[in-house]
Tab-separated table of C-alpha atoms in Angstrom:
chain	number	residue	atom	x	y	z
A	1	MET	CA	-8.656	18.307	22.795
A	2	ASN	CA	-11.336	15.632	23.434
A	3	ALA	CA	-11.779	12.547	21.344
A	4	THR	CA	-14.972	14.093	19.740
A	5	THR	CA	-12.876	17.100	18.554
A	6	THR	CA	-10.113	15.019	17.392
A	7	GLY	CA	-12.430	13.050	15.205
A	8	ARG	CA	-13.613	15.884	13.112
A	9	LEU	CA	-9.988	16.586	12.078
A	10	PRO	CA	-8.881	15.488	8.767
A	11	VAL	CA	-6.479	12.413	8.056
A	12	VAL	CA	-3.246	13.748	6.677
A	13	VAL	CA	-1.944	11.811	3.896
A	14	ILE	CA	1.584	12.535	2.863
A	15	GLY	CA	2.357	12.345	-0.770
A	16	ALA	CA	0.039	12.682	-3.872
A	17	GLY	CA	1.509	9.576	-5.587
A	18	PRO	CA	-0.503	6.635	-6.670
A	19	ALA	CA	-1.013	5.305	-2.977
A	20	GLY	CA	-1.679	8.737	-1.456
A	21	LEU	CA	-4.150	9.768	-3.867
A	22	ALA	CA	-5.920	6.335	-3.747
A	23	ALA	CA	-5.963	6.715	0.029
A	24	ALA	CA	-7.650	10.076	-0.331
A	25	ALA	CA	-10.200	8.554	-2.535
A	26	HIS	CA	-11.034	5.684	0.046
A	27	LEU	CA	-11.074	8.010	2.832
A	28	THR	CA	-13.619	10.284	0.881
A	29	ASP	CA	-15.604	7.258	-0.025
A	30	ARG	CA	-16.036	6.497	3.763
A	31	GLY	CA	-16.973	10.016	4.640
A	32	ILE	CA	-13.502	10.826	6.231
A	33	GLU	CA	-12.035	14.195	5.258
A	34	PRO	CA	-8.522	13.620	3.862
A	35	LEU	CA	-5.839	16.244	3.391
A	36	VAL	CA	-3.041	15.439	0.910
A	37	LEU	CA	0.243	17.070	1.256
A	38	GLU	CA	2.633	16.978	-1.642
A	39	ALA	CA	6.080	18.301	-1.570
A	40	GLY	CA	6.332	18.523	-5.339
A	41	ALA	CA	4.812	21.120	-7.636
A	42	THR	CA	2.341	18.818	-8.964
A	43	ALA	CA	0.306	15.630	-8.114
A	44	GLY	CA	2.396	12.506	-8.924
A	45	ALA	CA	5.663	14.832	-8.909
A	46	ALA	CA	7.991	11.553	-8.419
A	47	VAL	CA	6.225	9.597	-11.119
A	48	ARG	CA	6.730	12.485	-13.606
A	49	GLU	CA	10.418	12.279	-13.076
A	50	TRP	CA	10.504	9.050	-14.690
A	51	ALA	CA	7.892	9.857	-17.326
A	52	HIS	CA	9.803	8.370	-19.985
A	53	VAL	CA	9.721	4.778	-18.534
A	54	ARG	CA	6.895	2.398	-19.359
A	55	LEU	CA	5.375	0.460	-16.463
A	56	PHE	CA	5.292	-3.182	-16.516
A	57	SER	CA	1.830	-3.377	-15.065
A	58	PRO	CA	-0.969	-2.497	-17.652
A	59	TRP	CA	-3.656	0.102	-16.988
A	60	GLY	CA	-5.860	-2.482	-15.599
A	61	GLU	CA	-3.577	-2.919	-12.589
A	62	VAL	CA	-2.714	0.696	-11.882
A	63	THR	CA	-5.873	2.345	-11.223
A	64	ASP	CA	-7.857	2.180	-8.047
A	65	PRO	CA	-11.550	1.265	-7.849
A	66	ALA	CA	-12.566	3.980	-5.279
A	67	ALA	CA	-10.498	6.466	-7.372
A	68	GLU	CA	-12.467	5.340	-10.639
A	69	LYS	CA	-15.609	5.899	-8.686
A	70	LEU	CA	-14.665	9.443	-7.841
A	71	LEU	CA	-13.500	10.055	-11.435
A	72	ALA	CA	-16.603	8.559	-13.209
A	73	PRO	CA	-18.952	11.658	-12.719
A	74	THR	CA	-16.420	13.814	-14.367
A	75	GLY	CA	-16.495	12.102	-17.868
A	76	TRP	CA	-13.262	10.368	-17.218
A	77	THR	CA	-12.692	7.451	-19.318
A	78	LYS	CA	-10.576	4.575	-18.185
A	79	PRO	CA	-7.836	3.667	-20.565
A	80	ASP	CA	-7.535	0.428	-22.257
A	81	ALA	CA	-6.996	-1.946	-19.531
A	82	THR	CA	-4.460	-4.201	-21.631
A	83	ALA	CA	-2.101	-1.087	-22.450
A	84	TYR	CA	1.051	-0.334	-20.763
A	85	PRO	CA	1.397	3.417	-19.725
A	86	THR	CA	4.679	5.390	-19.334
A	87	GLY	CA	4.946	7.249	-16.114
A	88	GLY	CA	4.213	10.429	-17.907
A	89	GLU	CA	0.796	8.914	-19.118
A	90	TRP	CA	0.062	7.484	-15.718
A	91	ALA	CA	0.372	10.990	-14.268
A	92	GLU	CA	-1.421	12.884	-16.960
A	93	ARG	CA	-4.155	10.470	-17.665
A	94	TYR	CA	-5.047	9.208	-14.133
A	95	LEU	CA	-3.062	10.917	-11.307
A	96	GLN	CA	-3.510	14.601	-12.340
A	97	PRO	CA	-7.479	14.073	-13.010
A	98	LEU	CA	-7.761	12.311	-9.590
A	99	ALA	CA	-5.953	15.125	-7.879
A	100	ASP	CA	-8.263	17.536	-9.666
A	101	VAL	CA	-11.343	16.023	-8.550
A	102	LEU	CA	-10.117	15.883	-5.005
A	103	GLY	CA	-9.758	19.636	-5.309
A	104	ASP	CA	-8.506	21.499	-2.312
A	105	LYS	CA	-8.015	18.341	-0.391
A	106	VAL	CA	-4.768	18.228	-2.279
A	107	ARG	CA	-2.176	20.798	-1.474
A	108	VAL	CA	1.031	20.948	-3.604
A	109	GLY	CA	4.395	22.444	-2.653
A	110	ALA	CA	3.916	21.433	0.890
A	111	ARG	CA	6.746	19.473	2.386
A	112	VAL	CA	6.313	17.665	5.506
A	113	THR	CA	9.116	18.212	7.934
A	114	GLY	CA	7.908	16.570	11.071
A	115	VAL	CA	5.101	14.589	12.596
A	116	SER	CA	4.330	14.196	16.436
A	117	ARG	CA	1.578	14.151	19.073
A	118	ALA	CA	0.388	17.502	20.014
A	119	GLY	CA	2.302	18.599	23.036
A	120	ARG	CA	3.976	15.294	23.403
A	121	ASP	CA	7.442	14.189	22.132
A	122	ARG	CA	8.035	10.453	21.670
A	123	ILE	CA	9.030	9.938	25.371
A	124	VAL	CA	5.960	11.135	27.021
A	125	ASP	CA	3.296	8.602	27.833
A	126	ALA	CA	0.628	10.771	29.627
A	127	ASP	CA	-2.568	10.992	27.693
A	128	ARG	CA	-0.593	10.275	24.412
A	129	ALA	CA	-3.212	8.403	22.642
A	130	THR	CA	-5.950	11.036	23.404
A	131	GLN	CA	-3.899	13.780	21.568
A	132	PRO	CA	-4.227	14.649	17.821
A	133	PHE	CA	-1.178	14.422	15.663
A	134	THR	CA	0.651	17.552	14.737
A	135	VAL	CA	2.113	17.776	11.317
A	136	HIS	CA	4.638	20.747	10.555
A	137	VAL	CA	4.755	21.680	6.979
A	138	THR	CA	7.038	24.096	5.073
A	139	HIS	CA	5.645	25.594	1.877
A	140	THR	CA	7.659	26.482	-1.203
A	141	ASP	CA	7.438	30.239	-0.270
A	142	GLY	CA	9.103	29.478	3.137
A	143	ARG	CA	5.873	29.811	5.092
A	144	GLU	CA	5.590	27.268	7.892
A	145	GLU	CA	2.401	25.577	8.980
A	146	ARG	CA	1.288	23.204	11.890
A	147	ILE	CA	-1.597	20.994	10.989
A	148	LEU	CA	-3.577	18.970	13.437
A	149	ALA	CA	-4.680	15.504	12.245
A	150	ARG	CA	-6.764	12.604	13.604
A	151	ALA	CA	-4.422	10.114	11.790
A	152	VAL	CA	-1.531	10.091	9.451
A	153	VAL	CA	-0.874	7.929	6.382
A	154	ASP	CA	2.363	8.267	4.934
A	155	ALA	CA	2.454	7.464	1.139
A	156	SER	CA	5.595	9.599	0.526
A	157	GLY	CA	7.406	6.799	-1.327
A	158	THR	CA	11.185	6.168	-1.330
A	159	TRP	CA	11.820	8.093	-4.729
A	160	SER	CA	13.852	10.873	-3.045
A	161	THR	CA	16.272	8.528	-1.256
A	162	PRO	CA	18.042	6.211	-3.880
A	163	GLY	CA	20.606	3.739	-2.534
A	164	PRO	CA	24.442	4.591	-3.164
A	165	ALA	CA	26.976	2.640	-5.318
A	166	GLY	CA	28.973	1.423	-2.061
A	167	GLY	CA	28.537	-2.045	-1.470
A	168	ASP	CA	28.151	-1.705	2.331
A	169	GLY	CA	25.113	0.571	1.902
A	170	LEU	CA	27.034	3.969	2.409
A	171	PRO	CA	28.405	6.047	-0.347
A	172	ALA	CA	31.609	4.637	-1.946
A	173	LEU	CA	34.865	6.642	-1.282
A	174	GLY	CA	34.837	9.404	-3.767
A	175	GLU	CA	31.302	8.834	-4.886
A	176	ARG	CA	30.116	12.324	-3.854
A	177	ALA	CA	33.204	13.935	-5.491
A	178	ALA	CA	32.329	12.348	-8.742
A	179	ALA	CA	28.757	13.367	-8.585
A	180	ASP	CA	29.116	15.144	-12.112
A	181	ARG	CA	29.454	11.872	-13.650
A	182	ILE	CA	26.977	9.733	-11.624
A	183	SER	CA	23.411	9.580	-11.993
A	184	TYR	CA	20.823	7.567	-9.854
A	185	ARG	CA	18.031	7.551	-12.458
A	186	VAL	CA	17.181	5.786	-15.608
A	187	PRO	CA	18.347	8.091	-18.270
A	188	ASP	CA	15.883	9.398	-20.937
A	189	LEU	CA	17.701	9.042	-23.887
A	190	THR	CA	15.051	10.891	-26.131
A	191	GLU	CA	16.387	13.901	-24.574
A	192	PRO	CA	19.283	15.507	-26.654
A	193	ALA	CA	21.407	16.389	-23.548
A	194	ALA	CA	21.074	12.800	-22.088
A	195	ARG	CA	21.775	11.167	-25.437
A	196	ALA	CA	24.810	13.276	-25.715
A	197	ARG	CA	25.927	12.335	-22.362
A	198	TYR	CA	25.837	8.592	-22.999
A	199	ALA	CA	26.353	8.231	-26.823
A	200	GLY	CA	29.758	6.832	-27.801
A	201	LYS	CA	30.620	6.511	-24.148
A	202	ARG	CA	31.246	3.483	-21.769
A	203	THR	CA	28.815	3.588	-18.871
A	204	ALA	CA	28.755	1.392	-15.638
A	205	VAL	CA	25.392	0.364	-14.617
A	206	ILE	CA	25.322	-0.887	-10.983
A	207	GLY	CA	22.247	-2.762	-9.920
A	208	SER	CA	20.228	-5.977	-10.590
A	209	GLY	CA	16.671	-5.064	-10.753
A	210	ALA	CA	14.076	-3.546	-13.303
A	211	SER	CA	15.723	-0.159	-13.294
A	212	ALA	CA	18.989	-1.666	-14.233
A	213	PHE	CA	17.565	-3.950	-16.846
A	214	THR	CA	15.771	-0.859	-18.244
A	215	ALA	CA	19.062	1.233	-18.556
A	216	LEU	CA	21.082	-1.590	-20.081
A	217	ALA	CA	18.229	-2.118	-22.749
A	218	LEU	CA	18.180	1.522	-23.453
A	219	LEU	CA	21.982	1.851	-23.710
A	220	ALA	CA	21.918	-1.131	-26.145
A	221	ASP	CA	19.328	0.579	-28.241
A	222	LEU	CA	21.476	3.641	-28.355
A	223	ALA	CA	24.671	1.596	-29.444
A	224	LYS	CA	22.426	0.425	-32.368
A	225	ALA	CA	21.098	3.798	-33.346
A	226	ASP	CA	22.480	6.499	-35.691
A	227	GLY	CA	25.153	8.353	-33.741
A	228	GLY	CA	25.291	5.724	-31.090
A	229	ALA	CA	28.582	3.793	-32.098
A	230	ASP	CA	30.958	2.677	-29.432
A	231	THR	CA	28.280	2.969	-26.772
A	232	ARG	CA	29.052	0.319	-24.234
A	233	ALA	CA	27.880	-0.768	-20.789
A	234	THR	CA	29.655	-2.385	-18.013
A	235	TRP	CA	27.014	-4.087	-15.782
A	236	ILE	CA	28.053	-4.430	-12.267
A	237	LEU	CA	26.279	-6.880	-9.991
A	238	ARG	CA	27.123	-7.543	-6.328
A	239	ARG	CA	26.082	-11.135	-6.823
A	240	GLY	CA	26.703	-13.907	-9.368
A	241	ILE	CA	24.731	-14.657	-12.496
A	242	SER	CA	22.193	-17.462	-12.527
A	243	GLY	CA	19.242	-18.485	-14.506
A	244	SER	CA	17.168	-16.110	-12.350
A	245	THR	CA	19.292	-13.189	-12.771
A	246	PHE	CA	17.228	-11.786	-15.641
A	247	GLY	CA	13.727	-12.575	-13.946
A	248	GLY	CA	11.087	-15.030	-14.814
A	249	GLY	CA	11.418	-14.480	-18.581
A	250	THR	CA	8.264	-15.978	-20.222
A	251	ALA	CA	7.245	-17.623	-16.969
A	252	ASP	CA	6.645	-14.127	-15.402
A	253	GLN	CA	2.983	-13.558	-14.997
A	254	LEU	CA	3.680	-9.848	-15.895
A	255	PRO	CA	4.799	-10.406	-19.412
A	256	ALA	CA	6.297	-6.896	-19.759
A	257	ARG	CA	8.358	-7.416	-16.831
A	258	GLY	CA	9.547	-10.755	-17.964
A	259	ALA	CA	10.354	-9.263	-21.267
A	260	LEU	CA	12.300	-6.497	-19.616
A	261	GLY	CA	14.843	-9.132	-18.038
A	262	LEU	CA	15.043	-10.667	-21.690
A	263	ALA	CA	16.051	-7.267	-23.268
A	264	ALA	CA	18.699	-6.993	-20.568
A	265	LYS	CA	19.919	-10.417	-21.282
A	266	ALA	CA	20.016	-9.605	-25.190
A	267	ALA	CA	22.243	-6.495	-24.288
A	268	VAL	CA	24.846	-8.798	-22.780
A	269	ASP	CA	24.654	-11.604	-25.446
A	270	GLU	CA	24.817	-9.127	-28.220
A	271	GLY	CA	28.063	-7.745	-26.930
A	272	HIS	CA	26.573	-4.211	-25.906
A	273	ALA	CA	27.199	-4.854	-22.004
A	274	ASP	CA	29.904	-6.711	-20.264
A	275	ALA	CA	28.755	-8.179	-16.873
A	276	VAL	CA	31.147	-8.066	-13.784
A	277	THR	CA	29.894	-10.205	-10.973
A	278	GLY	CA	30.517	-10.366	-7.262
A	279	PHE	CA	31.733	-6.587	-7.366
A	280	ARG	CA	30.865	-4.563	-4.246
A	281	THR	CA	32.122	-1.025	-5.027
A	282	GLN	CA	34.231	0.418	-2.263
A	283	ALA	CA	35.739	3.454	-4.012
A	284	VAL	CA	35.338	5.670	-7.037
A	285	GLU	CA	38.524	7.226	-8.469
A	286	ARG	CA	39.526	9.452	-11.252
A	287	ASP	CA	42.371	8.621	-13.754
A	288	ALA	CA	44.427	11.214	-15.295
A	289	ASP	CA	41.824	11.894	-18.066
A	290	GLY	CA	39.256	12.533	-15.515
A	291	ARG	CA	37.297	9.156	-16.219
A	292	LEU	CA	36.099	7.136	-13.401
A	293	VAL	CA	37.677	4.015	-12.096
A	294	LEU	CA	35.536	1.783	-9.839
A	295	VAL	CA	37.463	-0.278	-7.044
A	296	ALA	CA	35.757	-3.282	-5.408
A	297	GLU	CA	36.176	-4.410	-1.646
A	298	ASP	CA	38.320	-7.179	-2.855
A	299	GLY	CA	40.857	-4.816	-4.637
A	300	ARG	CA	39.612	-5.324	-8.279
A	301	ARG	CA	39.748	-2.229	-10.320
A	302	LEU	CA	37.649	-1.934	-13.491
A	303	ASP	CA	38.720	-0.141	-16.917
A	304	PRO	CA	37.707	3.379	-16.897
A	305	VAL	CA	34.436	4.534	-17.554
A	306	ASP	CA	32.965	7.846	-18.770
A	307	GLU	CA	29.675	7.615	-16.705
A	308	VAL	CA	28.111	5.616	-13.852
A	309	ILE	CA	24.564	5.051	-13.449
A	310	VAL	CA	23.593	3.717	-9.965
A	311	LEU	CA	20.276	1.716	-9.624
A	312	THR	CA	20.666	0.011	-6.316
A	313	GLY	CA	17.197	0.570	-5.124
A	314	PHE	CA	15.718	3.017	-2.834
A	315	ARG	CA	15.301	3.562	1.143
A	316	PRO	CA	12.658	5.390	3.060
A	317	ASP	CA	13.131	8.731	4.607
A	318	LEU	CA	12.153	8.322	8.173
A	319	SER	CA	13.758	11.613	9.490
A	320	PHE	CA	10.594	13.518	9.737
A	321	LEU	CA	8.721	10.511	11.752
A	322	ASP	CA	11.473	10.640	14.382
A	323	GLU	CA	9.064	11.699	17.184
A	324	LEU	CA	6.568	8.954	16.500
A	325	ARG	CA	6.785	5.504	17.996
A	326	LEU	CA	7.274	3.206	14.962
A	327	ASP	CA	7.846	-0.587	15.030
A	328	LEU	CA	10.144	-1.079	12.059
A	329	ASP	CA	12.250	-4.280	10.912
A	330	GLU	CA	15.878	-3.740	11.647
A	331	ARG	CA	16.954	-4.779	8.311
A	332	LEU	CA	14.250	-3.580	5.794
A	333	GLN	CA	13.086	-0.586	7.685
A	334	ALA	CA	9.403	-1.783	6.905
A	335	PRO	CA	6.611	-2.473	9.520
A	336	VAL	CA	7.563	-5.510	11.551
A	337	GLY	CA	4.202	-7.229	10.675
A	338	LEU	CA	5.130	-6.836	7.160
A	339	ALA	CA	8.749	-7.499	6.890
A	340	PRO	CA	8.725	-11.313	7.139
A	341	LEU	CA	6.542	-11.330	3.951
A	342	ILE	CA	8.816	-9.352	1.964
A	343	ASP	CA	12.194	-10.121	3.186
A	344	PRO	CA	14.500	-10.971	0.241
A	345	ASN	CA	16.805	-12.763	2.797
A	346	GLN	CA	14.035	-15.188	3.454
A	347	HIS	CA	12.015	-15.353	0.364
A	348	SER	CA	13.219	-16.479	-3.247
A	349	CYS	CA	10.551	-14.246	-4.838
A	350	GLY	CA	9.070	-10.900	-4.230
A	351	THR	CA	5.447	-12.094	-4.074
A	352	VAL	CA	3.666	-11.194	-0.917
A	353	TYR	CA	0.748	-12.516	0.956
A	354	PRO	CA	-2.227	-10.319	0.887
A	355	HIS	CA	-2.019	-7.827	3.905
A	356	GLY	CA	-3.634	-4.760	5.170
A	357	HIS	CA	-3.978	-2.354	8.326
A	358	ARG	CA	-2.855	-4.976	10.831
A	359	GLU	CA	0.413	-5.738	9.103
A	360	LEU	CA	0.991	-2.003	8.670
A	361	ALA	CA	0.248	-1.129	12.363
A	362	HIS	CA	2.676	0.535	14.771
A	363	PRO	CA	2.760	1.218	18.582
A	364	GLU	CA	1.691	4.762	17.656
A	365	GLN	CA	-1.921	4.180	16.831
A	366	GLY	CA	-3.285	6.092	13.776
A	367	VAL	CA	-0.100	5.959	11.891
A	368	HIS	CA	0.286	3.970	8.852
A	369	LEU	CA	3.207	3.602	6.127
A	370	VAL	CA	1.801	2.663	2.925
A	371	GLY	CA	2.677	2.172	-0.631
A	372	MET	CA	6.378	1.914	-1.652
A	373	LYS	CA	7.426	3.344	1.726
A	374	SER	CA	5.746	0.528	3.635
A	375	TYR	CA	8.352	-1.967	1.984
A	376	GLY	CA	11.244	-0.008	3.431
A	377	ARG	CA	14.272	-1.164	1.350
A	378	ALA	CA	12.653	-4.197	0.113
A	379	PRO	CA	12.185	-4.491	-3.864
A	380	THR	CA	9.238	-5.491	-6.112
A	381	PHE	CA	6.436	-3.432	-5.084
A	382	LEU	CA	3.333	-3.439	-7.127
A	383	ALA	CA	0.508	-0.692	-7.362
A	384	LEU	CA	-2.140	-3.186	-6.701
A	385	THR	CA	-0.501	-3.862	-3.308
A	386	GLY	CA	-0.532	-0.143	-2.365
A	387	TYR	CA	-4.274	0.117	-3.480
A	388	GLU	CA	-5.281	-2.793	-1.251
A	389	GLN	CA	-3.127	-1.347	1.605
A	390	VAL	CA	-4.948	2.096	1.684
A	391	ARG	CA	-8.448	0.289	1.166
A	392	SER	CA	-7.695	-1.678	4.452
A	393	VAL	CA	-6.316	1.364	6.239
A	394	ALA	CA	-9.260	3.533	5.261
A	395	ALA	CA	-11.777	0.837	6.446
A	396	ALA	CA	-9.891	0.602	9.727
A	397	LEU	CA	-9.861	4.408	10.198
A	398	ALA	CA	-13.620	4.324	9.606
A	399	GLY	CA	-14.190	1.581	12.364
A	400	ASP	CA	-15.203	-0.963	9.922
A	401	LEU	CA	-12.629	-3.910	10.938
A	402	ASP	CA	-14.647	-6.528	9.054
A	403	SER	CA	-13.985	-4.863	5.662
A	404	ALA	CA	-10.388	-3.818	6.844
A	405	ASP	CA	-9.484	-7.522	7.634
A	406	ARG	CA	-11.093	-8.837	4.501
A	407	VAL	CA	-7.990	-8.530	2.525
A	408	GLU	CA	-8.494	-10.215	-0.836
A	409	LEU	CA	-5.599	-9.756	-3.506
A	410	THR	CA	-3.854	-12.146	-5.804
A	411	LEU	CA	-0.556	-10.788	-7.145
A	412	PRO	CA	1.288	-12.136	-10.291
A	413	GLU	CA	4.475	-14.009	-9.834
A	414	THR	CA	7.437	-11.474	-9.805
A	415	GLY	CA	10.020	-13.544	-11.400
A	416	VAL	CA	12.491	-11.735	-9.300
A	417	CYS	CA	14.217	-14.524	-7.146
A	418	GLY	CA	17.033	-14.168	-4.949
A	419	GLY	CA	17.693	-17.689	-3.525
A	420	SER	CA	16.301	-19.215	-0.411
A	421	GLY	CA	17.754	-17.024	2.405
A	422	LEU	CA	20.862	-16.112	0.391
A	423	TYR	CA	19.747	-12.953	-1.569
A	424	GLY	CA	23.057	-11.299	-1.286
A	425	ASP	CA	25.445	-14.435	-1.466
A	426	PRO	CA	27.230	-14.479	-4.970
A	427	GLU	CA	27.938	-18.052	-4.534
A	428	ALA	CA	24.486	-19.115	-3.664
A	429	GLN	CA	23.085	-17.465	-6.644
A	430	SER	CA	24.528	-19.958	-9.024
A	431	GLY	CA	23.639	-22.866	-6.672
A	432	ASP	CA	20.504	-25.007	-6.385
A	433	ALA	CA	18.416	-22.430	-4.391
A	434	GLY	CA	15.103	-23.265	-6.001
A	435	GLY	CA	12.518	-20.581	-6.407
A	436	CYS	CA	8.792	-20.058	-6.655
A	437	CYS	CA	8.384	-18.241	-9.764
A	438	ALA	CA	11.365	-19.428	-12.215
A	439	PRO	CA	13.072	-22.708	-12.832
A	440	ALA	CA	15.822	-23.554	-10.531
A	441	PRO	CA	18.823	-21.289	-11.398
A	442	GLN	CA	21.180	-22.422	-14.014
A	443	LEU	CA	24.374	-20.655	-14.987
A	444	VAL	CA	24.130	-18.518	-17.834
A	445	ARG	CA	26.862	-18.447	-20.493
A	446	LEU	CA	27.569	-14.786	-21.457
A	447	GLY	CA	27.540	-14.214	-25.087
A	448	ALA	CA	25.393	-17.142	-26.057
A	449	PRO	CA	22.669	-16.190	-28.343
A	450	THR	CA	19.201	-16.210	-27.082
A	451	SER	CA	16.077	-17.572	-28.787
A	452	LEU	CA	13.784	-15.790	-26.369
A	453	PRO	CA	11.644	-12.830	-27.728
A	454	VAL	CA	12.985	-9.390	-26.535
A	455	ALA	CA	10.281	-6.483	-25.936
A	456	ASP	CA	11.185	-3.055	-26.779
A	457	ALA	CA	12.971	-1.424	-23.774
A	458	GLN	CA	10.509	1.369	-23.444
A	459	ALA	CA	7.648	-1.250	-23.525
A	460	ALA	CA	9.124	-3.366	-20.798
A	461	GLY	CA	10.732	-0.964	-18.251
A	462	GLY	CA	9.348	0.616	-15.149
A	463	CYS	CA	8.171	0.367	-11.601
A	464	CYS	CA	4.907	0.649	-10.042
A	465	GLY	CA	5.805	2.382	-6.688
A	466	SER	CA	4.559	5.938	-5.529
């Protein structure tokens, strides 16, 4: 197949989430035919799974300009830019209308199982760059299909591969056997079944990010509600507690995110949650009553709990990209050009310099990982980042390198600090590590009353990844 023929092929976009649909909008605006392949039954399928959680970014920061341009002729009205949508509202009021206007450019129930060069596995050099990409797809009815593409934009996110409870990055011993009492999602406590599962129970929450904050705040609200008496949480952190543990607070430039950390702090201060620090889970055991006992690498054993919520972040599924030549950081599994900008081992905050197609490039030209997937295992991704990524990538694929290289984006301070180069060191977290988005860490006395305002958990929680 010659270059002219290849140029007529579509750009395959994997994933119909926020970044994937925005990529399709930008490609369409550039006169390039996109084909979006979504494994779920609807556009925004992953976002719909946390429909009950409210984003900490307002509407004004979670819609893409090229997408708005496509939507405008349909009579779509942009929601109030200052309001904070839930995941469900984001999907119904923006992602689904965008998928609808893209029409047959979006295919749902189409799971990508492999990507390669046509007729070339990853070891073959001959004429590699001139061959189109071949994308293998399995449909929900079992039908298999091979699609040829001029380029591939992987915006499949990381939602499907949550991190385990084990402190070494592997499932703890007994974790899989205890699956009936372990969840890896923020519970929707408005659902009767979920409410019954956690009400009046002791739940261990493992994690230190926005999702863990949300779960702690929701469980505290349940404890104060009718029928929620005796609801308690054990908050398990792999590091220590410092002034930055709860985020930037009132210093966070995303106020709802700052309020989320304060809500989690209030849950601890008010006695609805007990914090256990420096605890790296090694095993999950059952006691005689069937309750779960968490055991740390140092031998500590916690009191039995009824349920465990594991919120230790996400990681990318790279299995279907195995035949491509990707250049990924050995720690974060993010593109090597991007990894130094987002590595929590090197940066005290989650802010990232503006970046685009060059930082996202790989030896396999024509392949870009965008959106949450581009961050690999790094935390603190914002929708704005993904929209700027796909704008730059679409411009590069159109041959407009001036526009592709003109990356202009100012991100708000994240308020999520990890210490200078000591992100996972419990001792360093309570030392003078400094930071760029919050005061220097200070020890927090658990149980001390807080005078800082606390937002409603549902109005503060959430994430902006695809």
